[in-house]
Short mmCIF file of C-alpha atoms in Angstrom, two decimals:
data_model
loop_
_atom_site.label_atom_id
_atom_site.label_comp_id
_atom_site.label_asym_id
_atom_site.label_seq_id
_atom_site.Cartn_x
_atom_site.Cartn_y
_atom_site.Cartn_z
CA MET A 665 -49.84 -14.90 80.89
CA LEU A 666 -50.65 -11.28 80.36
CA SER A 667 -52.71 -9.47 82.90
CA TYR A 668 -56.10 -8.10 81.96
CA ALA A 669 -54.72 -4.52 81.81
CA ALA A 670 -51.90 -5.63 79.51
CA GLU A 671 -54.36 -7.46 77.26
CA VAL A 672 -56.62 -4.39 77.03
CA GLU A 673 -53.64 -2.16 76.35
CA GLU A 674 -52.39 -4.55 73.63
CA SER A 675 -55.89 -4.75 72.12
CA GLU A 676 -56.19 -0.93 72.08
CA LEU A 677 -52.75 -0.64 70.53
CA GLU A 678 -53.72 -3.08 67.76
CA GLY A 679 -56.92 -1.09 67.16
CA ILE A 680 -55.01 2.17 66.92
CA LEU A 681 -52.47 0.63 64.53
CA SER A 682 -55.26 -0.83 62.42
CA THR A 683 -57.04 2.54 62.24
CA LEU A 684 -53.78 4.34 61.53
CA THR A 685 -52.94 1.88 58.75
CA THR A 686 -56.42 2.31 57.28
CA LEU A 687 -55.97 6.11 57.29
CA LEU A 688 -52.43 6.01 55.88
CA GLU A 689 -53.13 3.65 52.97
CA PRO A 690 -55.22 6.15 50.93
CA LEU A 691 -52.72 8.90 51.77
CA LEU A 692 -49.85 6.72 50.58
CA ILE A 693 -51.76 5.85 47.39
CA LEU A 694 -52.45 9.55 46.82
CA ILE A 695 -48.77 10.44 47.29
CA LEU A 696 -47.67 7.66 44.91
CA GLY A 697 -50.26 8.79 42.36
CA VAL A 698 -49.05 12.39 42.49
CA LEU A 699 -45.43 11.26 42.14
CA ALA A 700 -46.34 9.05 39.19
CA ALA A 701 -48.24 11.91 37.54
CA LEU A 702 -45.19 14.14 37.88
CA ILE A 703 -42.47 11.65 36.96
CA VAL A 704 -43.97 9.34 34.32
CA PRO A 705 -44.56 12.01 31.64
CA ASN A 706 -40.93 13.12 31.97
CA ILE A 707 -39.72 9.55 31.58
CA LEU A 708 -42.02 8.86 28.63
CA ASP A 709 -40.83 12.00 26.80
CA ARG A 710 -37.16 11.09 27.17
CA PRO A 711 -36.97 8.65 24.23
CA ASP A 712 -38.53 11.20 21.88
CA GLN A 713 -36.24 13.94 23.17
CA ALA A 714 -33.24 11.66 22.71
CA ARG A 715 -34.29 10.90 19.12
CA ILE A 716 -34.53 14.62 18.34
CA VAL A 717 -31.02 15.18 19.71
CA ALA A 718 -29.74 12.20 17.68
CA ALA A 719 -31.33 13.63 14.51
CA GLN A 720 -29.77 17.04 15.19
CA ASN A 721 -26.35 15.43 15.61
CA ASP A 722 -26.76 13.40 12.41
CA ILE A 723 -27.73 16.54 10.51
CA ARG A 724 -24.67 18.40 11.84
CA GLN A 725 -22.42 15.54 10.67
CA LEU A 726 -24.07 15.45 7.25
CA LEU A 727 -23.66 19.22 6.93
CA SER A 728 -19.96 18.89 7.75
CA ALA A 729 -19.56 16.17 5.12
CA LEU A 730 -21.43 18.31 2.59
CA LYS A 731 -19.08 21.22 3.28
CA LEU A 732 -16.10 18.96 2.58
CA TYR A 733 -17.85 17.82 -0.62
CA ARG A 734 -18.23 21.47 -1.61
CA LEU A 735 -14.53 22.16 -0.99
CA ASP A 736 -13.57 19.28 -3.29
CA HIS A 737 -16.20 19.89 -6.00
CA LEU A 738 -16.63 23.69 -5.78
CA ASN A 739 -20.37 23.19 -5.34
CA TYR A 740 -22.79 21.24 -3.22
CA ALA A 741 -24.36 18.08 -4.58
CA SER A 742 -27.52 18.75 -6.56
CA THR A 743 -30.91 17.81 -5.19
CA ASP A 744 -30.99 15.05 -7.83
CA GLN A 745 -27.67 13.65 -6.60
CA GLY A 746 -28.94 13.96 -3.06
CA ILE A 747 -26.94 13.17 0.02
CA GLN A 748 -26.12 9.83 -1.61
CA ALA A 749 -23.32 11.82 -3.26
CA LEU A 750 -21.56 11.70 0.11
CA VAL A 751 -21.19 7.94 -0.29
CA ASN A 752 -20.96 7.72 -4.10
CA ALA A 753 -19.30 11.00 -4.97
CA PRO A 754 -18.17 11.69 -8.51
CA ALA A 755 -14.46 12.27 -8.98
CA ASN A 756 -13.42 15.66 -7.65
CA ARG A 757 -11.50 18.24 -9.68
CA SER A 758 -8.28 16.30 -8.98
CA GLY A 759 -9.85 13.15 -10.38
CA ILE A 760 -10.12 11.49 -6.97
CA LYS A 761 -13.29 9.78 -5.78
CA THR A 762 -13.85 10.33 -2.07
CA LYS A 763 -16.35 8.83 0.36
CA TYR A 764 -17.40 11.59 2.70
CA VAL A 765 -19.37 9.19 4.90
CA GLU A 766 -19.15 5.40 4.97
CA VAL A 767 -22.88 4.84 5.30
CA LEU A 768 -25.71 7.34 5.20
CA PRO A 769 -27.53 7.33 8.51
CA GLN A 770 -31.28 7.00 8.69
CA ASP A 771 -33.15 9.31 10.99
CA PRO A 772 -34.00 7.94 14.46
CA TRP A 773 -37.43 6.88 13.17
CA GLY A 774 -35.91 4.72 10.43
CA LYS A 775 -36.51 7.06 7.48
CA PRO A 776 -33.89 8.57 5.17
CA TYR A 777 -32.78 12.14 5.70
CA GLN A 778 -34.00 14.58 3.07
CA TYR A 779 -31.72 16.92 1.10
CA LEU A 780 -32.36 20.06 -0.93
CA HIS A 781 -30.02 22.30 -2.90
CA PRO A 782 -30.89 25.11 -2.80
CA GLY A 783 -32.30 24.60 0.67
CA LYS A 784 -35.50 25.81 2.23
CA ASN A 785 -33.75 28.38 4.41
CA GLY A 786 -30.22 28.53 3.06
CA GLU A 787 -27.85 27.24 0.46
CA ILE A 788 -28.57 23.62 1.40
CA GLY A 789 -31.12 21.86 3.54
CA VAL A 790 -30.78 18.53 5.33
CA PHE A 791 -33.75 17.43 7.38
CA SER A 792 -35.81 14.67 8.94
CA LEU A 793 -39.57 14.66 8.56
CA GLY A 794 -39.99 13.96 12.28
CA LYS A 795 -41.55 11.18 14.27
CA LYS A 796 -44.67 9.84 12.54
CA ASP A 797 -46.33 11.87 9.86
CA GLY A 798 -43.69 11.53 7.10
CA ARG A 799 -44.74 14.90 5.66
CA ILE A 800 -43.13 18.31 5.53
CA GLY A 801 -44.19 20.46 8.46
CA GLY A 802 -45.85 19.05 11.53
CA GLU A 803 -45.92 20.03 15.18
CA GLY A 804 -44.35 18.71 18.35
CA TYR A 805 -42.50 15.45 17.77
CA ASN A 806 -43.85 15.32 14.20
CA ALA A 807 -42.16 18.64 13.34
CA ASP A 808 -39.35 18.63 10.80
CA ILE A 809 -35.86 18.71 12.26
CA GLY A 810 -33.64 20.51 9.79
CA SER A 811 -30.39 22.30 9.23
CA TRP A 812 -32.31 25.57 9.61
CA ASN A 813 -33.52 24.84 13.17
CA ILE A 814 -30.81 22.84 14.94
CA GLY A 815 -29.01 25.79 16.47
CA GLN A 816 -25.56 25.27 15.01
#
């Protein structure tokens, strides 16, 4: 059996621990809340940032294929032919039909890439209409991602 002094000391210790726990719980919740506020937005933005990078890489690959098309045909595909000409190209000047890409990629949001010849800001333009709006222009993740703004 514990002596009276040991029981009082144990009781005081439990009281102190209980009070300390009560004081630390809100502090811990506050710290976790601050961490969540700092970390969660960065994690939530990552998928959209990754899609933008994927679109930029697709556009670079399509531009490379279009340059090869131009070497073989002495001109870029017309806007009417579109980038579909990379898959279904007419015979080149040597009479050879070439596939410049096996399958045309869709942008990371599941929409087809757009093509213009002449382009908006150059000889050709390849672009995605962005995340949601499906219209030319936009801001933030809805902004167009195009050959003119991918930082080749």
